[in-house]
Coordinates of C-alpha atoms in Angstrom, one line a residue:
Chain A
M1 CA 119.3 105.7 114.8
S2 CA 122.8 104.7 114.8
K3 CA 126.4 105.5 113.7
V4 CA 128.5 103.1 112.0
Q5 CA 132.4 103.6 112.1
L6 CA 134.9 101.8 110.1
A7 CA 138.5 102.4 111.2
N8 CA 141.2 100.9 108.9
V9 CA 139.4 97.9 108.2
R10 CA 141.1 95.1 106.3
K11 CA 140.4 91.6 105.2
T12 CA 143.2 89.3 104.0
Y13 CA 142.0 85.7 103.2
P14 CA 144.5 82.7 104.4
N15 CA 145.8 82.5 100.8
G16 CA 147.2 86.1 101.1
A17 CA 144.5 87.7 98.9
E18 CA 143.6 91.0 99.9
A19 CA 139.9 91.6 99.6
V20 CA 139.8 95.0 101.6
C21 CA 142.8 97.1 102.2
G22 CA 142.2 99.9 104.7
V23 CA 138.8 101.4 104.5
D24 CA 138.0 104.2 106.9
M25 CA 134.5 105.5 106.9
E26 CA 131.9 107.2 109.1
I27 CA 128.2 106.8 108.5
Q28 CA 125.9 109.2 110.2
S29 CA 122.6 108.0 111.9
G30 CA 119.9 107.7 109.3
E31 CA 122.2 107.8 106.4
F32 CA 121.6 105.8 103.1
I33 CA 125.1 104.7 101.9
V34 CA 125.8 102.9 98.9
F35 CA 128.9 100.8 98.2
V36 CA 129.3 100.7 94.3
G37 CA 132.1 99.1 92.4
P38 CA 133.1 96.6 89.9
S39 CA 132.6 92.9 90.9
G40 CA 135.4 91.7 92.7
C41 CA 136.2 95.2 94.3
G42 CA 135.5 94.0 98.0
K43 CA 132.3 95.7 98.4
S44 CA 130.4 92.8 99.5
T45 CA 133.1 91.6 101.6
L46 CA 133.0 95.0 103.5
L47 CA 129.3 94.7 103.9
R48 CA 129.6 91.2 105.2
M49 CA 132.4 92.4 107.7
V50 CA 129.7 94.8 109.0
A51 CA 127.1 92.0 109.2
G52 CA 129.6 89.5 111.1
L53 CA 129.5 87.1 108.4
E54 CA 133.3 87.7 107.5
K55 CA 135.9 87.9 110.1
I56 CA 137.8 91.2 110.2
T57 CA 141.5 90.8 109.7
D58 CA 142.6 94.2 111.0
G59 CA 141.1 97.4 112.0
E60 CA 137.8 98.2 114.0
I61 CA 134.3 98.5 113.4
H62 CA 131.8 100.6 115.9
I63 CA 128.2 100.8 115.8
D64 CA 127.2 103.3 118.0
D65 CA 130.5 103.4 119.9
R66 CA 130.3 99.8 120.5
L67 CA 133.1 97.8 119.0
I68 CA 131.6 95.0 117.4
N69 CA 134.7 93.0 115.7
D70 CA 134.1 89.9 118.0
V71 CA 130.2 90.3 118.4
S72 CA 128.2 87.4 116.8
P73 CA 126.2 88.5 114.0
A74 CA 122.9 87.9 115.9
D75 CA 124.0 90.3 118.5
R76 CA 125.2 93.1 116.4
D77 CA 121.4 94.4 115.8
V78 CA 121.9 94.5 112.0
A79 CA 119.6 92.8 109.4
M80 CA 120.5 91.9 105.7
V81 CA 118.8 91.7 102.7
F82 CA 120.4 89.1 100.4
Q83 CA 120.8 89.0 96.6
N84 CA 118.9 85.7 96.3
Y85 CA 116.3 86.7 99.0
A86 CA 117.7 83.7 101.2
L87 CA 114.1 82.9 102.5
Y88 CA 113.6 79.7 104.3
P89 CA 111.9 77.7 101.6
H90 CA 109.8 75.5 103.9
M91 CA 108.3 78.4 106.1
T92 CA 105.5 80.5 105.2
V93 CA 106.0 84.1 104.6
R94 CA 104.8 84.6 108.5
G95 CA 107.3 82.1 109.5
N96 CA 110.1 83.6 107.6
M97 CA 109.4 87.1 109.1
S98 CA 109.0 85.8 112.6
Y99 CA 112.0 83.3 113.0
G100 CA 114.4 86.2 114.0
L101 CA 112.1 87.4 116.6
K102 CA 111.3 84.0 117.9
N103 CA 114.8 83.3 118.4
R104 CA 115.0 86.4 120.4
G105 CA 112.3 85.1 122.7
M106 CA 109.7 87.7 122.1
P107 CA 106.3 87.0 123.2
K108 CA 104.1 85.6 120.4
A109 CA 101.3 88.5 120.6
E110 CA 104.0 90.9 119.9
I111 CA 105.7 89.0 117.0
D112 CA 102.3 88.6 115.4
Q113 CA 101.8 92.6 115.7
K114 CA 105.0 93.3 114.2
V115 CA 104.7 90.9 111.3
T116 CA 101.4 92.2 110.3
D117 CA 102.4 95.9 110.5
A118 CA 105.6 95.0 108.6
A119 CA 103.4 93.3 105.8
K120 CA 100.9 95.9 105.5
M121 CA 103.6 98.4 105.1
L122 CA 105.1 96.1 102.5
R123 CA 101.8 95.2 100.9
I124 CA 102.2 91.4 101.5
A125 CA 99.6 91.1 104.1
D126 CA 97.6 88.9 101.6
F127 CA 100.5 86.5 101.3
L128 CA 101.5 85.6 104.8
D129 CA 100.5 82.1 105.0
R130 CA 102.1 81.4 101.5
Q131 CA 105.4 79.7 101.0
P132 CA 108.1 81.5 99.2
N133 CA 107.9 79.2 96.1
Q134 CA 104.3 80.5 95.5
L135 CA 105.6 84.1 95.3
S136 CA 106.9 86.2 92.6
G137 CA 110.5 87.6 92.5
G138 CA 109.3 91.1 93.7
Q139 CA 107.1 89.6 96.4
R140 CA 110.1 87.4 97.6
Q141 CA 112.2 90.7 97.9
R142 CA 109.5 92.1 99.9
V143 CA 109.4 89.3 102.3
A144 CA 113.1 89.5 102.7
M145 CA 112.7 93.1 103.5
G146 CA 110.0 92.4 105.9
R147 CA 112.2 89.9 107.6
A148 CA 114.6 92.8 108.0
I149 CA 112.1 95.3 108.9
V150 CA 110.5 93.3 111.8
R151 CA 113.8 93.1 113.7
E152 CA 113.9 96.9 113.8
P153 CA 117.6 96.8 113.6
K154 CA 120.2 99.4 114.0
V155 CA 121.6 99.0 110.6
F156 CA 119.9 97.6 107.5
L157 CA 122.4 95.8 105.1
F158 CA 121.4 95.3 101.5
D159 CA 123.8 93.1 99.4
E160 CA 122.6 93.6 95.6
P161 CA 119.1 93.1 96.5
L162 CA 117.7 93.9 93.2
S163 CA 119.9 92.1 90.8
N164 CA 117.7 89.1 90.3
L165 CA 114.7 91.2 89.3
D166 CA 113.7 92.3 86.0
A167 CA 114.5 95.9 84.7
K168 CA 110.9 97.4 85.4
L169 CA 110.5 95.7 88.9
R170 CA 113.9 96.8 89.7
V171 CA 113.0 100.4 89.3
Q172 CA 109.7 100.0 91.2
M173 CA 111.5 98.2 94.2
R174 CA 114.4 100.9 94.1
I175 CA 111.9 103.7 94.7
E176 CA 110.1 101.5 97.3
I177 CA 113.4 100.8 99.2
K178 CA 114.2 104.5 99.2
R179 CA 110.7 105.4 100.4
L180 CA 111.1 102.8 103.2
Q181 CA 114.3 103.9 104.3
R182 CA 113.1 107.4 104.6
R183 CA 110.2 106.6 106.5
M184 CA 111.7 104.2 109.0
N185 CA 115.0 106.5 109.3
V186 CA 117.3 103.5 109.9
T187 CA 121.2 103.7 108.9
S188 CA 121.5 101.7 105.8
I189 CA 124.4 100.2 103.9
Y190 CA 123.5 99.0 100.2
V191 CA 125.9 97.2 97.8
T192 CA 125.5 97.2 94.1
H193 CA 127.3 97.2 90.9
D194 CA 124.6 99.2 89.1
Q195 CA 125.6 102.8 89.0
T196 CA 122.1 104.1 88.4
E197 CA 120.9 102.3 91.4
A198 CA 123.8 103.9 93.4
M199 CA 123.3 107.5 92.2
T200 CA 119.5 107.1 92.8
L201 CA 119.4 105.5 96.2
A202 CA 122.5 107.0 98.0
D203 CA 122.7 110.0 100.5
R204 CA 126.4 109.4 99.9
L205 CA 128.1 106.9 98.0
A206 CA 131.3 105.1 98.2
V207 CA 133.1 104.1 95.1
I208 CA 135.2 101.1 95.8
N209 CA 137.9 99.6 93.7
D210 CA 140.4 97.2 94.3
G211 CA 139.6 97.0 98.1
K212 CA 140.0 100.7 98.7
I213 CA 137.5 103.8 98.7
E214 CA 138.1 105.7 95.6
Q215 CA 136.0 108.5 96.5
M216 CA 133.1 109.1 98.8
G217 CA 130.5 111.7 98.6
S218 CA 126.9 112.7 97.5
P219 CA 126.0 111.3 94.0
I220 CA 126.0 114.6 92.2
E221 CA 129.4 115.5 93.8
L222 CA 131.1 112.3 92.4
Y223 CA 129.1 113.1 89.1
N224 CA 130.5 116.4 88.7
N225 CA 133.7 116.2 90.6
P226 CA 135.3 112.7 90.2
A227 CA 138.6 112.8 92.1
T228 CA 140.0 109.8 89.8
L229 CA 139.8 108.4 86.3
F230 CA 138.0 105.3 87.8
V231 CA 135.3 107.1 89.5
A232 CA 134.8 109.4 86.6
S233 CA 134.4 106.4 84.2
F234 CA 132.3 104.4 86.7
I235 CA 129.7 107.1 87.5
G236 CA 127.5 108.5 84.8
A237 CA 125.5 106.6 82.2
P238 CA 126.1 106.8 79.3
Q239 CA 129.9 106.4 80.2
V240 CA 132.3 109.5 80.1
N241 CA 134.3 109.9 77.0
L242 CA 137.8 109.5 77.4
M243 CA 140.5 110.2 75.0
P244 CA 144.1 109.7 75.5
V245 CA 146.0 112.9 75.0
S246 CA 149.3 114.6 75.8
F247 CA 150.1 118.3 76.5
D248 CA 152.3 120.1 74.4
G249 CA 152.4 123.5 76.3
N250 CA 149.2 125.0 74.5
S251 CA 146.9 122.3 73.7
L252 CA 145.9 118.7 74.2
V253 CA 147.0 116.6 71.2
S254 CA 145.7 113.2 70.2
G255 CA 146.9 112.3 66.7
D256 CA 145.8 114.9 64.4
V257 CA 143.4 116.5 66.8
N258 CA 144.5 119.7 69.0
I259 CA 142.1 120.7 71.7
L260 CA 142.8 124.3 73.0
G261 CA 141.6 125.7 76.3
F262 CA 143.8 124.1 78.8
T263 CA 146.7 125.4 80.7
D264 CA 148.9 124.4 83.5
L265 CA 149.4 120.6 82.7
P266 CA 152.4 118.5 82.7
T267 CA 153.9 118.1 79.3
D268 CA 156.0 114.9 80.2
T269 CA 153.1 112.4 81.0
D270 CA 150.4 110.6 79.5
L271 CA 147.0 112.4 80.2
V272 CA 143.5 111.3 79.6
L273 CA 140.8 113.7 78.7
G274 CA 137.3 113.2 80.0
I275 CA 134.1 114.8 78.6
R276 CA 130.7 113.7 79.4
P277 CA 128.4 113.0 76.6
D278 CA 125.8 115.7 77.9
D279 CA 128.7 118.4 78.0
M280 CA 128.9 118.2 74.3
H281 CA 127.0 120.3 71.6
L282 CA 127.0 120.8 67.9
D283 CA 129.3 123.6 67.2
D284 CA 130.4 124.9 63.7
N285 CA 133.9 125.6 65.2
G286 CA 134.0 122.7 67.3
Q287 CA 137.3 120.8 67.8
F288 CA 135.9 117.3 67.7
P289 CA 134.9 115.9 64.2
L290 CA 132.8 112.9 64.8
R291 CA 132.2 110.4 62.2
V292 CA 128.6 109.1 63.0
D293 CA 128.8 105.3 63.5
I294 CA 125.4 104.4 65.5
V295 CA 122.5 106.5 66.6
E296 CA 120.6 105.0 69.5
Q297 CA 117.1 106.4 70.1
H298 CA 116.2 106.3 73.7
G299 CA 113.1 108.4 73.3
A300 CA 113.7 111.7 74.8
D301 CA 117.4 111.7 73.7
N302 CA 119.5 110.2 71.2
L303 CA 123.0 108.9 71.9
I304 CA 125.3 109.3 68.8
Y305 CA 128.1 107.0 68.8
G306 CA 131.3 107.6 66.4
G307 CA 135.0 107.9 66.1
V308 CA 136.7 111.3 66.5
L309 CA 138.5 111.7 63.2
G310 CA 142.3 111.7 63.5
A311 CA 142.2 111.4 67.4
A312 CA 144.6 108.2 67.6
M313 CA 147.6 107.9 69.8
R314 CA 150.4 106.1 68.5
G315 CA 149.1 103.1 66.6
E316 CA 145.9 102.7 69.0
D317 CA 142.5 102.8 67.5
E318 CA 140.5 106.1 66.9
T319 CA 138.9 107.4 70.0
E320 CA 135.2 106.5 70.3
F321 CA 132.9 109.1 71.6
C322 CA 129.2 109.4 72.6
F323 CA 127.2 112.5 72.2
K324 CA 124.0 113.0 73.8
A325 CA 121.6 114.9 71.5
G326 CA 117.9 115.8 71.4
Q327 CA 115.2 113.6 70.0
N328 CA 115.1 115.4 66.6
M329 CA 118.7 115.0 65.9
L330 CA 119.0 112.2 63.4
P331 CA 122.2 112.4 61.4
D332 CA 122.8 109.9 58.6
L333 CA 125.5 107.4 59.1
E334 CA 129.2 108.0 58.2
T335 CA 128.5 111.8 58.1
T336 CA 130.8 114.1 60.1
L337 CA 129.5 116.2 63.0
K338 CA 131.5 119.2 64.3
L339 CA 131.2 118.9 68.2
G340 CA 132.1 121.6 70.8
F341 CA 132.5 120.8 74.5
N342 CA 132.0 122.8 77.9
A343 CA 135.6 123.3 78.6
E344 CA 134.6 124.3 82.3
R345 CA 133.4 120.7 82.9
A346 CA 136.0 118.8 81.1
M347 CA 138.3 116.8 83.2
V348 CA 142.0 115.8 82.7
F349 CA 143.6 112.7 84.4
N350 CA 146.9 111.3 84.9
K351 CA 146.9 108.3 82.7
A352 CA 149.2 106.3 84.8
T353 CA 148.0 107.0 88.3
G354 CA 144.4 107.9 87.5
E355 CA 144.7 111.1 89.5
R356 CA 142.7 114.0 88.5
L357 CA 144.7 117.1 87.2
R358 CA 141.9 119.5 86.2
Chain B
M1 CA 104.2 55.8 63.0
K2 CA 104.7 52.4 62.1
N3 CA 108.4 52.5 63.6
L4 CA 107.2 54.1 66.7
N5 CA 104.8 51.2 67.1
W6 CA 107.4 48.7 66.7
R7 CA 109.6 50.4 69.1
T8 CA 106.7 50.5 71.7
I9 CA 106.1 46.6 71.2
T10 CA 109.6 45.9 71.4
T11 CA 110.3 47.9 74.7
H12 CA 107.3 46.6 76.2
T13 CA 107.9 43.0 75.5
I14 CA 111.4 43.5 77.1
L15 CA 109.9 45.1 80.1
I16 CA 106.9 42.4 80.3
I17 CA 109.6 39.6 80.1
G18 CA 111.6 41.4 82.8
V19 CA 108.6 41.8 85.0
I20 CA 107.8 38.0 84.6
F21 CA 111.0 36.8 85.6
M22 CA 110.9 39.1 88.8
T23 CA 107.5 38.4 89.8
L24 CA 106.9 34.7 88.7
P25 CA 108.9 33.1 91.6
V26 CA 107.0 35.3 94.0
W27 CA 103.7 34.2 92.6
V28 CA 104.9 30.5 92.7
A29 CA 105.7 31.0 96.3
F30 CA 102.4 32.4 97.1
A31 CA 100.4 29.8 95.3
T32 CA 102.4 26.9 96.8
S33 CA 101.7 28.4 100.4
T34 CA 98.0 28.0 99.8
H35 CA 98.1 24.3 99.2
T36 CA 98.4 21.5 102.0
A37 CA 101.8 19.9 102.9
E38 CA 100.6 16.6 101.1
T39 CA 100.0 18.3 97.8
I40 CA 103.4 19.8 97.7
I41 CA 105.2 16.6 98.5
R42 CA 103.4 14.9 96.1
N43 CA 103.2 17.2 93.1
G44 CA 105.9 19.8 93.6
L45 CA 105.5 23.4 93.3
Q46 CA 102.0 24.8 92.5
F47 CA 101.2 27.3 90.1
W48 CA 97.6 27.8 90.7
P49 CA 96.5 28.9 94.2
G50 CA 94.8 25.9 96.4
G51 CA 92.2 26.1 99.2
E52 CA 94.4 26.3 102.3
L53 CA 95.3 30.2 102.2
F54 CA 93.5 31.0 105.5
K55 CA 94.6 28.0 107.4
T56 CA 98.3 28.2 106.6
Y57 CA 98.6 31.9 107.2
N58 CA 96.5 31.8 110.4
E59 CA 98.6 28.8 111.7
V60 CA 102.0 30.7 110.8
L61 CA 100.8 34.2 112.3
F62 CA 98.6 33.3 115.3
V63 CA 98.9 29.8 116.4
E64 CA 101.6 28.6 119.0
G65 CA 103.8 25.8 117.7
G66 CA 102.1 26.5 114.2
V67 CA 105.5 27.6 112.7
M68 CA 108.3 27.3 115.2
K69 CA 108.4 25.4 118.4
S70 CA 106.6 28.1 120.3
V71 CA 107.2 31.6 118.8
L72 CA 104.5 33.2 116.6
G73 CA 104.8 34.6 113.2
T74 CA 103.6 37.8 114.6
T75 CA 106.3 38.2 117.1
M76 CA 108.9 37.6 114.4
M77 CA 107.1 40.2 112.4
K78 CA 107.3 42.6 115.4
N79 CA 111.0 41.8 115.9
S80 CA 111.6 42.5 112.2
L81 CA 109.7 45.8 112.5
I82 CA 111.6 46.9 115.5
L83 CA 115.0 46.1 113.7
G84 CA 113.9 47.6 110.5
I85 CA 112.7 50.8 112.0
G86 CA 115.1 51.2 114.7
F87 CA 117.8 50.6 111.9
A88 CA 116.6 53.2 109.7
I89 CA 116.0 55.8 112.3
G90 CA 119.3 55.5 113.9
K91 CA 121.0 55.6 110.5
V92 CA 119.2 58.7 109.5
V93 CA 120.0 60.5 112.9
I94 CA 123.4 59.5 113.0
S95 CA 124.4 60.2 109.4
M96 CA 122.4 63.5 109.4
M97 CA 124.5 64.6 112.6
A98 CA 127.9 63.3 111.0
A99 CA 127.1 65.2 107.7
Y100 CA 126.1 68.4 109.5
A101 CA 129.4 68.4 111.4
I102 CA 131.5 67.7 108.4
V103 CA 129.7 70.3 106.2
Y104 CA 129.1 73.1 108.5
F105 CA 131.7 73.0 111.3
R106 CA 135.4 74.0 110.0
F107 CA 137.6 71.9 112.0
K108 CA 141.0 70.7 110.9
L109 CA 140.4 67.0 110.4
A110 CA 136.8 67.2 108.8
V111 CA 138.1 66.3 105.2
P112 CA 140.3 63.1 106.4
L113 CA 137.6 62.3 108.7
F114 CA 135.1 62.4 105.7
W115 CA 137.2 60.2 103.7
I116 CA 137.7 57.6 106.4
I117 CA 133.8 57.3 106.9
F118 CA 133.6 57.1 103.1
M119 CA 136.0 54.4 102.9
T120 CA 134.0 52.2 105.3
L121 CA 131.7 52.0 102.4
L122 CA 134.0 49.6 100.9
L123 CA 133.9 47.4 103.9
P124 CA 131.0 45.0 104.2
L125 CA 129.5 44.4 107.6
E126 CA 130.8 40.9 107.4
V127 CA 134.2 42.1 107.8
R128 CA 133.7 43.4 111.4
I129 CA 131.1 41.0 112.5
I130 CA 133.1 39.0 114.8
P131 CA 134.6 42.1 116.6
S132 CA 131.4 43.7 116.8
Y133 CA 129.9 40.5 118.3
E134 CA 132.8 40.3 120.9
V135 CA 131.8 43.8 121.9
M136 CA 128.1 43.4 122.3
A137 CA 128.8 40.2 124.0
G138 CA 131.1 41.7 126.4
L139 CA 128.5 44.2 127.2
G140 CA 126.0 41.6 127.9
L141 CA 123.6 42.9 124.9
L142 CA 123.2 39.7 123.0
D143 CA 119.5 38.9 122.7
T144 CA 118.6 42.5 123.2
H145 CA 117.0 45.0 120.5
F146 CA 119.6 47.6 121.6
G147 CA 122.5 45.2 120.6
L148 CA 120.8 44.3 117.5
I149 CA 120.5 47.7 116.3
V150 CA 123.0 50.0 117.7
P151 CA 126.3 48.4 116.2
L152 CA 124.6 48.7 112.5
I153 CA 123.6 52.4 112.7
A154 CA 126.8 54.1 111.5
S155 CA 126.4 54.6 107.8
A156 CA 128.7 55.9 105.4
T157 CA 126.0 55.8 102.6
G158 CA 123.6 58.1 104.6
T159 CA 126.5 60.5 105.7
F160 CA 127.5 60.7 102.2
F161 CA 124.0 61.3 100.7
F162 CA 123.4 64.0 103.5
R163 CA 126.8 65.6 103.1
Q164 CA 126.2 66.0 99.2
F165 CA 122.6 67.4 100.2
F166 CA 124.0 69.9 102.7
R167 CA 126.7 71.3 100.6
S168 CA 123.9 72.2 97.8
V169 CA 122.0 74.2 100.3
P170 CA 122.8 77.8 99.8
D171 CA 125.1 79.5 102.2
E172 CA 122.8 82.4 102.4
L173 CA 120.3 80.4 104.4
L174 CA 122.9 79.6 106.9
E175 CA 123.9 83.4 107.0
A176 CA 120.4 84.8 107.2
A177 CA 119.8 82.3 110.0
R178 CA 122.8 83.3 111.8
L179 CA 121.7 87.1 111.5
D180 CA 118.3 85.9 112.9
G181 CA 119.9 84.5 115.8
A182 CA 119.5 80.8 115.3
T183 CA 122.1 78.8 117.2
A184 CA 123.8 75.7 115.5
W185 CA 121.3 73.4 116.9
G186 CA 118.5 75.9 115.9
F187 CA 119.8 76.1 112.5
F188 CA 119.9 72.2 112.1
I189 CA 116.4 71.7 113.6
D190 CA 114.5 74.6 112.1
I191 CA 116.2 74.8 108.7
L192 CA 118.2 71.9 107.8
V193 CA 115.7 69.0 108.9
P194 CA 112.7 70.4 107.3
L195 CA 114.8 71.2 104.2
S196 CA 115.9 67.7 104.1
K197 CA 112.5 65.9 104.6
T198 CA 112.3 64.3 101.2
M199 CA 115.9 63.2 101.6
I200 CA 115.2 61.6 105.0
A201 CA 112.0 59.9 103.8
A202 CA 114.0 58.3 101.0
I203 CA 117.0 57.2 103.1
L204 CA 114.4 55.8 105.8
I205 CA 112.7 53.7 103.1
I206 CA 115.9 52.5 101.8
M207 CA 117.4 51.6 105.2
F208 CA 114.3 50.2 106.6
V209 CA 114.4 47.6 103.7
V210 CA 117.9 46.8 104.3
G211 CA 117.4 46.6 108.0
W212 CA 114.5 44.4 107.5
N213 CA 116.4 42.0 105.2
Q214 CA 119.5 41.8 107.8
Y215 CA 120.4 38.2 107.9
L216 CA 123.8 37.4 109.3
W217 CA 123.9 39.8 112.1
P218 CA 120.5 38.9 113.7
L219 CA 121.4 35.5 113.1
I220 CA 124.5 35.6 115.4
M221 CA 123.1 38.0 117.6
T222 CA 119.8 36.3 118.5
T223 CA 119.9 32.8 120.3
K224 CA 116.4 32.9 121.7
E225 CA 113.5 32.2 119.6
E226 CA 111.4 35.0 120.9
N227 CA 114.0 37.3 119.4
Y228 CA 113.7 35.8 115.9
T229 CA 113.3 38.1 113.0
L230 CA 111.1 36.8 110.2
V231 CA 114.2 36.4 107.8
I232 CA 115.7 34.4 110.7
G233 CA 112.5 32.5 111.1
I234 CA 112.6 31.5 107.4
K235 CA 116.0 30.3 107.7
Q236 CA 115.1 28.1 110.8
I237 CA 112.0 26.5 109.2
Y238 CA 114.1 25.4 106.2
Q239 CA 116.6 23.9 108.5
V240 CA 114.0 21.9 110.3
L241 CA 112.6 20.7 107.1
A242 CA 116.0 19.8 105.8
E243 CA 116.7 17.9 109.1
G244 CA 113.4 15.8 108.5
G245 CA 111.4 13.7 110.6
E246 CA 108.1 14.9 110.2
L247 CA 106.2 15.8 107.1
P248 CA 108.0 18.9 105.9
Q249 CA 105.4 22.1 106.1
Y250 CA 106.7 23.7 103.0
Q251 CA 103.6 25.6 102.6
K252 CA 104.4 27.7 106.1
A253 CA 108.1 28.3 104.9
F254 CA 106.6 29.8 101.6
A255 CA 103.9 31.7 103.8
L256 CA 106.5 33.1 105.9
T257 CA 108.6 34.1 102.9
I258 CA 105.5 36.0 101.5
L259 CA 105.0 37.7 104.8
A260 CA 108.7 38.8 105.1
T261 CA 108.5 40.5 101.6
L262 CA 105.1 42.3 102.4
P263 CA 106.2 45.1 104.7
P264 CA 109.1 46.4 102.4
V265 CA 106.8 46.2 99.4
L266 CA 104.2 48.0 101.3
V267 CA 106.6 50.6 102.4
V268 CA 107.9 51.3 99.1
L269 CA 104.6 51.4 97.5
V270 CA 103.0 53.8 99.9
F271 CA 106.1 56.1 100.0
Q272 CA 107.3 55.8 96.6
N273 CA 106.4 59.5 95.8
W274 CA 108.5 60.6 98.5
F275 CA 111.2 58.3 97.7
V276 CA 111.4 59.5 94.0
K277 CA 111.4 63.1 95.1
G278 CA 114.1 62.6 97.8
L279 CA 116.4 60.9 95.2
V280 CA 115.9 63.4 92.3
E281 CA 114.4 66.7 93.7
S282 CA 116.4 69.4 95.0
E283 CA 113.9 71.7 96.6
K284 CA 115.9 74.7 97.8

């Protein structure tokens, strides 16, 4: 049970590139935090700074009120699960799991006990004497987690641990990681670029972009109430529909399309209207004429993609929209649907700054 | 199908010719070593084995004065083994540690130092043989195993191979080991050495053969007969033959040659699986 605090943490590489530029964060004991963002946004670097694998250029990281900036990785009492598992290929599963404990000088009987317990918990007890190359991807990932668990660290760090697994296994392991974390109640930081993983695992998630935290909060908070255009477009699958618009005092305008229902917006800047696919519905008086282009059948829902007729700003292409409909909704291609939307939940952003205006 | 047959026949013919070229001289040496000295003097090299196999090899290996003035073939073989094994182990140890330092420790001169080591690949031993001799003579290490082996064990080739290998080991392993509390030495011994074992085997084998076949360096470093290696022994016996006097014992010279080729051949045959693995496999 440990708190982690990051205060104005920065990472600048010797060539001047800034990977992390000033992150403040307070992680409560037992919390499951997910860093999510596009590749190269600095999320892994931030995690590796907590682990001690990257030097901290500036700022402070505390674990339980202990400043760990200059503490070696081994003494920080953190355990990490790597993307490619990083198992020692020449050691058996047992060897892999016990190596860290051996280095800490734990008595052999105690090591055996811990390894056996962890193996039971992860259902790898039958493989203890095998080598990693005799295991499947999912089993290797379990071993990697076992190696972290036996250490009983203050903080678990996960660096995209599921991205080498196939889709089905990824969902299974995701649930298992969540269950395990609940059960052990260890503070965890999890890095991923997959927004579904982020949404489902996190107690709170931090959306990171360009080395800065765009927004931090519970998954549902970020979904319902994104603070910036970036967060809105990153969180949610299928992606939020975005339409470049301007405000003429009464309505939002995009080409020939006028959208009513908005007030108090600046008239002198470019705006972006954001509507989630599930906030749209068929409506004979709807303001969006959608020419159906593709229908994706996902089983329970159909996703209907198409261009919004007439909605084009100054020579740009027609805005593409996605509309989430029920299983039975199967419009012919090239037909036009009239769509309405839930104005309560629609979002308006400043196009240049990404700031949310409404 | 017919084409394929022709291709098979052609390639096999070429290979068989190659094999004959390579092995025939060895065979002739062996066959000749089983004849009496008189037969060889009278009739030259022999293609078919004679009846003196046991006698010749027994004299060469076990009878004092049978081959050199006093030293036995077995003693020379022992010396060669010590040189070959010491040479190989020394090279592997030194070059692994050098490569470890170069790859895993970020110090300012790592890159230039590596290139300096690498450039010594271009210099054969002969270039520094006189200064090396001076140093060893000054230290009073002539005619010792230590003096014979140590000046040779720095290895640019080995360092280079291990460097390439270490660089291909994923960084995550080092990071995982660091989080697991491994020290620099612990990571080397517990992780890198076991990972490199096929590589180590391959280099040990190559270096054993190279060490076994060393000629010039043992020649100038050894003055006493009891320190001769097999290769030096062969050279000496031919010299005695050339200087004449007695009936030249060609069969013994050939026997010694055959004996000198056996251990390297055995090592390669026995360890060839490891050897090939070490050179082609990247088990990580």
